Structure formats: structure tokens, C-alpha cells
PDB file of C-alpha atoms in Angstrom:
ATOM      1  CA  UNK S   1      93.616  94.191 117.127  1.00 76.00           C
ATOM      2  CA  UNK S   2      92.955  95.516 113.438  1.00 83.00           C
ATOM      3  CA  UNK S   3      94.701  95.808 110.533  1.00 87.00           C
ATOM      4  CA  UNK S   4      94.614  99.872 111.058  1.00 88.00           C
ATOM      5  CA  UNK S   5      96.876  99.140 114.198  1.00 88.00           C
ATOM      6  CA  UNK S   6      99.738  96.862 112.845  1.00 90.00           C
ATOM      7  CA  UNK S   7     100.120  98.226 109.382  1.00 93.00           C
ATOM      8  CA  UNK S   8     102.550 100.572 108.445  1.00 94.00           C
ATOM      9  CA  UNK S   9     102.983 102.757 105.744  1.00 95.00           C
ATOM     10  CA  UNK S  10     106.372 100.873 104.538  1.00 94.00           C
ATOM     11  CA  UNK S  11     104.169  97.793 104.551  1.00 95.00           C
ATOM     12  CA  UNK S  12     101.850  99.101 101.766  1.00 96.00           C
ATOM     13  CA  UNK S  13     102.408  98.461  97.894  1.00 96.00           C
ATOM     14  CA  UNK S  14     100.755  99.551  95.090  1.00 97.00           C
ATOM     15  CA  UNK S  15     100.119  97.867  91.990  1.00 96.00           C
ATOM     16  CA  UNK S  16     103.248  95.303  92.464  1.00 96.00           C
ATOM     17  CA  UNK S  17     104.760  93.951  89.184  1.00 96.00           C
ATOM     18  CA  UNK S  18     104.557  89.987  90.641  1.00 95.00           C
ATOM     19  CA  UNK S  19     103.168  87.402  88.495  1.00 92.00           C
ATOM     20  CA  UNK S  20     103.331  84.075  90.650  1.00 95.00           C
ATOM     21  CA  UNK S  21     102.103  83.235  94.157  1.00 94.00           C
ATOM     22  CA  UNK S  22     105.755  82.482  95.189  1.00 93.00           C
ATOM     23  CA  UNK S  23     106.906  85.803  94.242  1.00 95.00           C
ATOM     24  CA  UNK S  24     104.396  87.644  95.212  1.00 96.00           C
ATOM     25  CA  UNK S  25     104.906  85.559  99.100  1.00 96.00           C
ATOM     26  CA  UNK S  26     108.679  86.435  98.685  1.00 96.00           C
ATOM     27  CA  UNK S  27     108.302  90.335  97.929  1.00 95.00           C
ATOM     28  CA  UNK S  28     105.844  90.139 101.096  1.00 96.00           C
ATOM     29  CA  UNK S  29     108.153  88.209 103.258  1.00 95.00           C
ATOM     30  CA  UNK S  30     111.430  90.868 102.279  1.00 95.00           C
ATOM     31  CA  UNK S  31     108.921  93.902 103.487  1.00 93.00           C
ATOM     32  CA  UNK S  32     107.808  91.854 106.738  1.00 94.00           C
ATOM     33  CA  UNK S  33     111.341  91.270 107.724  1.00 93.00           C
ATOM     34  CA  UNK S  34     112.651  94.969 107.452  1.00 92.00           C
ATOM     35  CA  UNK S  35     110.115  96.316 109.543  1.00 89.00           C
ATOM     36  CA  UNK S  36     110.564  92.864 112.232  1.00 86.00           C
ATOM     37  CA  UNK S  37     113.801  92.877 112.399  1.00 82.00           C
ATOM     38  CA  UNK S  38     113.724  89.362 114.419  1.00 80.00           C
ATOM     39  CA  UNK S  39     113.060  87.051 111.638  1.00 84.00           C
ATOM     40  CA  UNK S  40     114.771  86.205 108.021  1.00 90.00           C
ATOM     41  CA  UNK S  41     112.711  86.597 104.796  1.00 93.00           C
ATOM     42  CA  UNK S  42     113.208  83.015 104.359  1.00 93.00           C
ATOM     43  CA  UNK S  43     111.495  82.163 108.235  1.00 91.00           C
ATOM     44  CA  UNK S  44     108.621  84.517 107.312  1.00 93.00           C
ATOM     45  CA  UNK S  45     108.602  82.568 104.028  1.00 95.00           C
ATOM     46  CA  UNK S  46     108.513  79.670 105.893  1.00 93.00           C
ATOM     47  CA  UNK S  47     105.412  80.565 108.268  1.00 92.00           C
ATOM     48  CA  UNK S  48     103.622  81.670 105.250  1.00 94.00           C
ATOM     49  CA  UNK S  49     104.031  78.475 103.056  1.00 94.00           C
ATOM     50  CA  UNK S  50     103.328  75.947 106.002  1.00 92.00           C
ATOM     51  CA  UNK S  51     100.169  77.869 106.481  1.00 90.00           C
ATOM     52  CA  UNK S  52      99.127  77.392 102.366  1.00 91.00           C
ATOM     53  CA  UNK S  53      99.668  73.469 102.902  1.00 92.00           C
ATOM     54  CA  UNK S  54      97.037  73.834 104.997  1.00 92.00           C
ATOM     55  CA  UNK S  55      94.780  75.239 102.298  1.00 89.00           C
ATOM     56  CA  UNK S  56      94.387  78.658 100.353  1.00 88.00           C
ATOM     57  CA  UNK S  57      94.396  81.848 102.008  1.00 91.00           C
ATOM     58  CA  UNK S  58      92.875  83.016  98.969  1.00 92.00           C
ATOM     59  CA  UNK S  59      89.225  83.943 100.230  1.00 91.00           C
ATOM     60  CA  UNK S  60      87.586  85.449  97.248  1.00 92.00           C
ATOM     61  CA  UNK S  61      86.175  88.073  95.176  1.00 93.00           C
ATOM     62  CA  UNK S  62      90.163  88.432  94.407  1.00 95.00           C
ATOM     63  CA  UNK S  63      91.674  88.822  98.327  1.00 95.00           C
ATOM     64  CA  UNK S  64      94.013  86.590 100.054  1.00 95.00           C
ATOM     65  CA  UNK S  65      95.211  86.643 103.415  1.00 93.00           C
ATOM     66  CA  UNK S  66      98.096  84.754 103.680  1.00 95.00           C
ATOM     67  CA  UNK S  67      99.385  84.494 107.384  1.00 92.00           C
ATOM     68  CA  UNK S  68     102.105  82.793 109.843  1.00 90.00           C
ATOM     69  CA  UNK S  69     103.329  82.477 113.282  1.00 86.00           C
ATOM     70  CA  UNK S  70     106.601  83.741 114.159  1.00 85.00           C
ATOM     71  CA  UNK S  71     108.461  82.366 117.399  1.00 82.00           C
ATOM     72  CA  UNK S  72     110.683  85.068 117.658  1.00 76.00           C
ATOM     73  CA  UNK S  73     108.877  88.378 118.170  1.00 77.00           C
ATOM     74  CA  UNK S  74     105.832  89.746 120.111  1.00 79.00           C
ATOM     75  CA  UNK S  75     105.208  92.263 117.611  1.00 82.00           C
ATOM     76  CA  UNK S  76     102.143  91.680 114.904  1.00 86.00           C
ATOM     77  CA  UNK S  77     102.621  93.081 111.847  1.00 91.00           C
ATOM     78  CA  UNK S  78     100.628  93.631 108.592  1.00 93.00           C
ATOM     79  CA  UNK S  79     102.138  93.979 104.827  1.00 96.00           C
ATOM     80  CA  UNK S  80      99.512  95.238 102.287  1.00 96.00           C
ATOM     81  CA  UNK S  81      99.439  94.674  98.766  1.00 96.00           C
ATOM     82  CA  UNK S  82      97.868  94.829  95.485  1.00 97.00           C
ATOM     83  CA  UNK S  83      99.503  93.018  92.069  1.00 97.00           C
ATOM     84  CA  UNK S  84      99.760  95.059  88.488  1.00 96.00           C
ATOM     85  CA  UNK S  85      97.622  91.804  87.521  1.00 96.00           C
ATOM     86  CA  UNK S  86      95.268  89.215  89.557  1.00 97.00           C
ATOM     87  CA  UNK S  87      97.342  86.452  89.839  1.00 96.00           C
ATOM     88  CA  UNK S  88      96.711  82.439  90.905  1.00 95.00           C
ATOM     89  CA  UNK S  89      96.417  81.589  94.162  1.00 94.00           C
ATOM     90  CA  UNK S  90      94.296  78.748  94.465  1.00 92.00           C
ATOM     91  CA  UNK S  91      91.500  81.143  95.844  1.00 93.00           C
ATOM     92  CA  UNK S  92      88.294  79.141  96.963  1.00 93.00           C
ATOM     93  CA  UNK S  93      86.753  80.917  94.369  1.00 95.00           C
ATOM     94  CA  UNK S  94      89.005  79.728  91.667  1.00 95.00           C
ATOM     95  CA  UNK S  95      89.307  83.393  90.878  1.00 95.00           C
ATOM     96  CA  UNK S  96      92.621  84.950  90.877  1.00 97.00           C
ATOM     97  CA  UNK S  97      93.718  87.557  93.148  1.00 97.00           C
ATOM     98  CA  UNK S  98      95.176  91.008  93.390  1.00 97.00           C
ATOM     99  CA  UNK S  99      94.766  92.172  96.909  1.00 96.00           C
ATOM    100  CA  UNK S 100      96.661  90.445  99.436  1.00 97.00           C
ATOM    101  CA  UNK S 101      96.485  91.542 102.909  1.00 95.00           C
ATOM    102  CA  UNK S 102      99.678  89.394 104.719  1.00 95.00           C
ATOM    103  CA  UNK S 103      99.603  89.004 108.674  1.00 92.00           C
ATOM    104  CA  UNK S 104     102.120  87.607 111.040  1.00 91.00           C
ATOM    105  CA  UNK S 105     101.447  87.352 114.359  1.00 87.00           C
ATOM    106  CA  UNK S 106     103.717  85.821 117.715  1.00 85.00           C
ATOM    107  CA  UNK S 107     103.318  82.155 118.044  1.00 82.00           C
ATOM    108  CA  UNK S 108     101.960  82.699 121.721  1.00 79.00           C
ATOM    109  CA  UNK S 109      98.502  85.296 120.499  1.00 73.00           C
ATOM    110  CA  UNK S 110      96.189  82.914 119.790  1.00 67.00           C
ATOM    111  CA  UNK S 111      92.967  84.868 119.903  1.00 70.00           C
ATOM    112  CA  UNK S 112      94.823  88.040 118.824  1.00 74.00           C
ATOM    113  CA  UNK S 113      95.645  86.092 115.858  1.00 63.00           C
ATOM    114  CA  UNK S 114      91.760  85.059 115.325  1.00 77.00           C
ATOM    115  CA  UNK S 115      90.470  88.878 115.855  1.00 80.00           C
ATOM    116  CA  UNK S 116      93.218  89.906 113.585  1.00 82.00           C
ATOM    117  CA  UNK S 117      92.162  87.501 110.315  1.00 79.00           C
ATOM    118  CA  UNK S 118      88.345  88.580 111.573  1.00 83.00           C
ATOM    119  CA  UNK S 119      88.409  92.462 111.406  1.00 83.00           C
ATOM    120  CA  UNK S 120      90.338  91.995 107.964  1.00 87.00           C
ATOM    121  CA  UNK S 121      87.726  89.699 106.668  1.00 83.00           C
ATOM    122  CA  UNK S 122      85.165  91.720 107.901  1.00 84.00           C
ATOM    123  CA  UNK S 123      86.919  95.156 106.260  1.00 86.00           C
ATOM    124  CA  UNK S 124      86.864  92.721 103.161  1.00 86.00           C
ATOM    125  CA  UNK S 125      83.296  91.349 102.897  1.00 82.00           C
ATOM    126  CA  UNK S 126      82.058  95.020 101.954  1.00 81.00           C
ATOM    127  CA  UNK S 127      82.939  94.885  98.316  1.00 85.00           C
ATOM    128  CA  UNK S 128      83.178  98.623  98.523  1.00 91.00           C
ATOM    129  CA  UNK S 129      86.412  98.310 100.231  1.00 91.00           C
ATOM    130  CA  UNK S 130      88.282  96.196  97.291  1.00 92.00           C
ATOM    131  CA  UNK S 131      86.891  98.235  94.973  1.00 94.00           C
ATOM    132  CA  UNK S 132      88.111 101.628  96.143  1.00 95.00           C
ATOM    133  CA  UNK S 133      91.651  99.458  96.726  1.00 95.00           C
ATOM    134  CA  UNK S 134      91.940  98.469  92.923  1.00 96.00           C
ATOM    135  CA  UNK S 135      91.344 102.093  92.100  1.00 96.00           C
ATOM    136  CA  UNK S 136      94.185 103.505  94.106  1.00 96.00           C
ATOM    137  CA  UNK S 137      97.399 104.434  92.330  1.00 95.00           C
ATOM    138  CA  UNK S 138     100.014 104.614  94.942  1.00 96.00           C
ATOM    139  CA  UNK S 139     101.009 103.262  98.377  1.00 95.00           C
ATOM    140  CA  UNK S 140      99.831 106.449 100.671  1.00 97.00           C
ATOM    141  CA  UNK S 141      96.518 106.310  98.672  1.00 96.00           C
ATOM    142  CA  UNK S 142      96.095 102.819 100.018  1.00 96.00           C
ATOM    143  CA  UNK S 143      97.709 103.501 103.685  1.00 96.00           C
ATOM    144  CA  UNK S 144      95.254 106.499 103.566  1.00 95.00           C
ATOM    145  CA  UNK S 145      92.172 104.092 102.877  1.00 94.00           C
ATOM    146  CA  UNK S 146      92.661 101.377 105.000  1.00 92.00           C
ATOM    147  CA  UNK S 147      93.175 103.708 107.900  1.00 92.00           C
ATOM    148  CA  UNK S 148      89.747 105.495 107.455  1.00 91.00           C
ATOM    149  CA  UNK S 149      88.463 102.234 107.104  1.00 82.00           C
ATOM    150  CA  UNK S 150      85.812 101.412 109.419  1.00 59.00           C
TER     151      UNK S 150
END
């Protein structure tokens, strides 16, 4: 599965006004649970910060992938984001971020999980990619992007 299959265009944000990784988890966690329908903000919440005790989802070069398992669905789902400033989020890097690409996946899909965070990663590791992201000024313009992405 890719990103381009589980994100929706009322998962998409442009240029959010957040300025702290808990925030920016919560505004990601309210648009997860609209479009899920099966799980609270605060479970999504949850998923995500059990997953960050683990270590950062913050993989560099200012992109995070924060992701969780959710017990009560079978449906992945995507939320995409950037931030109206890079903020901290303990990136490997030490760099802060301002594209966050948020997954959550069943609890049962394993290795859809896995080829899920490695097509995004993948998508990410051209520096193109978050380049033409930071220049985009609205949410279809981002939608738009990611979906021709190849």
C-alpha cells in the first residue's frame, strides 16, 4: 500500500499554524478520527504517543512520520501535513520539522504497516519531493503532488 492510496484530500493541511509536537499530534489525531470514524482523537493520540516513547518519528531533512496501531478498524489511513514553522520533534537529525506525514494502520497488518512507512520513506528520500511540498500554498496543491508522486 502507498501513501497515494490511503490519503485523502480532507487529510491534507497546508501550512498549519502549530508550534509544539503535542499540538501538532493533536490537530493530526482530530483529522484522523473524522475520516475513521471508529476511534476517539484521544485513542489515535494514544497510538501515536506510545509509538514516540519508542523513539522519534522524526527522520530528517525536516519529515516525521509519526504512526500507530488502531484495534478497532481495518481501514489505513494517512493525514498529511506541513507547519507555518519547522517545529521540535526530536528528529534524529536534531533538525526541526515541518512535514509530517501521519499513518495509522489496523493492529492485525503487520507487513502492510512496514510497506506503508517504506513507500513514504522512499517518496521522502528524494529531496525533490520536500522541496516542492514546502513550496505549496494550499491543501489541493499538496493532495495534487503527492498523488503524481511516483
Amino acid at each position: 500500500m502507498t501513501l497515494q492510496d490511503i490519503l485523502t484530500l480532507d487529510c491534507t493541511q497546508c501550512a498549519v499554524p502549530v508550534q509544539s509536537k503535542k499540538r501538532l499530534l493533536e490537530q493530526i489525531c482530530l483529522l484522523a478520527a473524522k475520516q475513521l470514524g471508529t476511534a476517539s482523537p484521544t485513542d489515535l493520540l494514544d497510538s501515536l504517543l506510545n509509538r514516540e516513547k519508542m523513539g522519534s518519528t522524526g527522520i530528517g531533512n525536516g519529515i516525521a512520520i509519526p504512526h500507530g496501531r488502531l484495534n478497532n478498524t481495518d481501514k489505513a489511513i494517512a493525514v498529511f501535513l506541513t507547519t507555518q514553522q519547522a517545529i521540535d520533534f526530536d528528529a534524529i537529525d536534531n533538525k526541526p520539522v515541518d512535514i509530517f506525514i501521519c499513518l495509522f494502520v489496523p493492529e492485525n497488518s503487520t507487513q502492510e504497516h512496514l510497506d506503508t512507512l517504506q513507500s513514504i520513506a522512499k517518496l521522502f528520500s528524494n529531496r525533490k519531493t520536500a522541496k516542492q511540498v514546502r513550496k505549496c500554498t494550499n491543501q489541493q496543491e499538496m493532495f495534487n503532488l503527492i498523488q503524481q508522486a511516483t
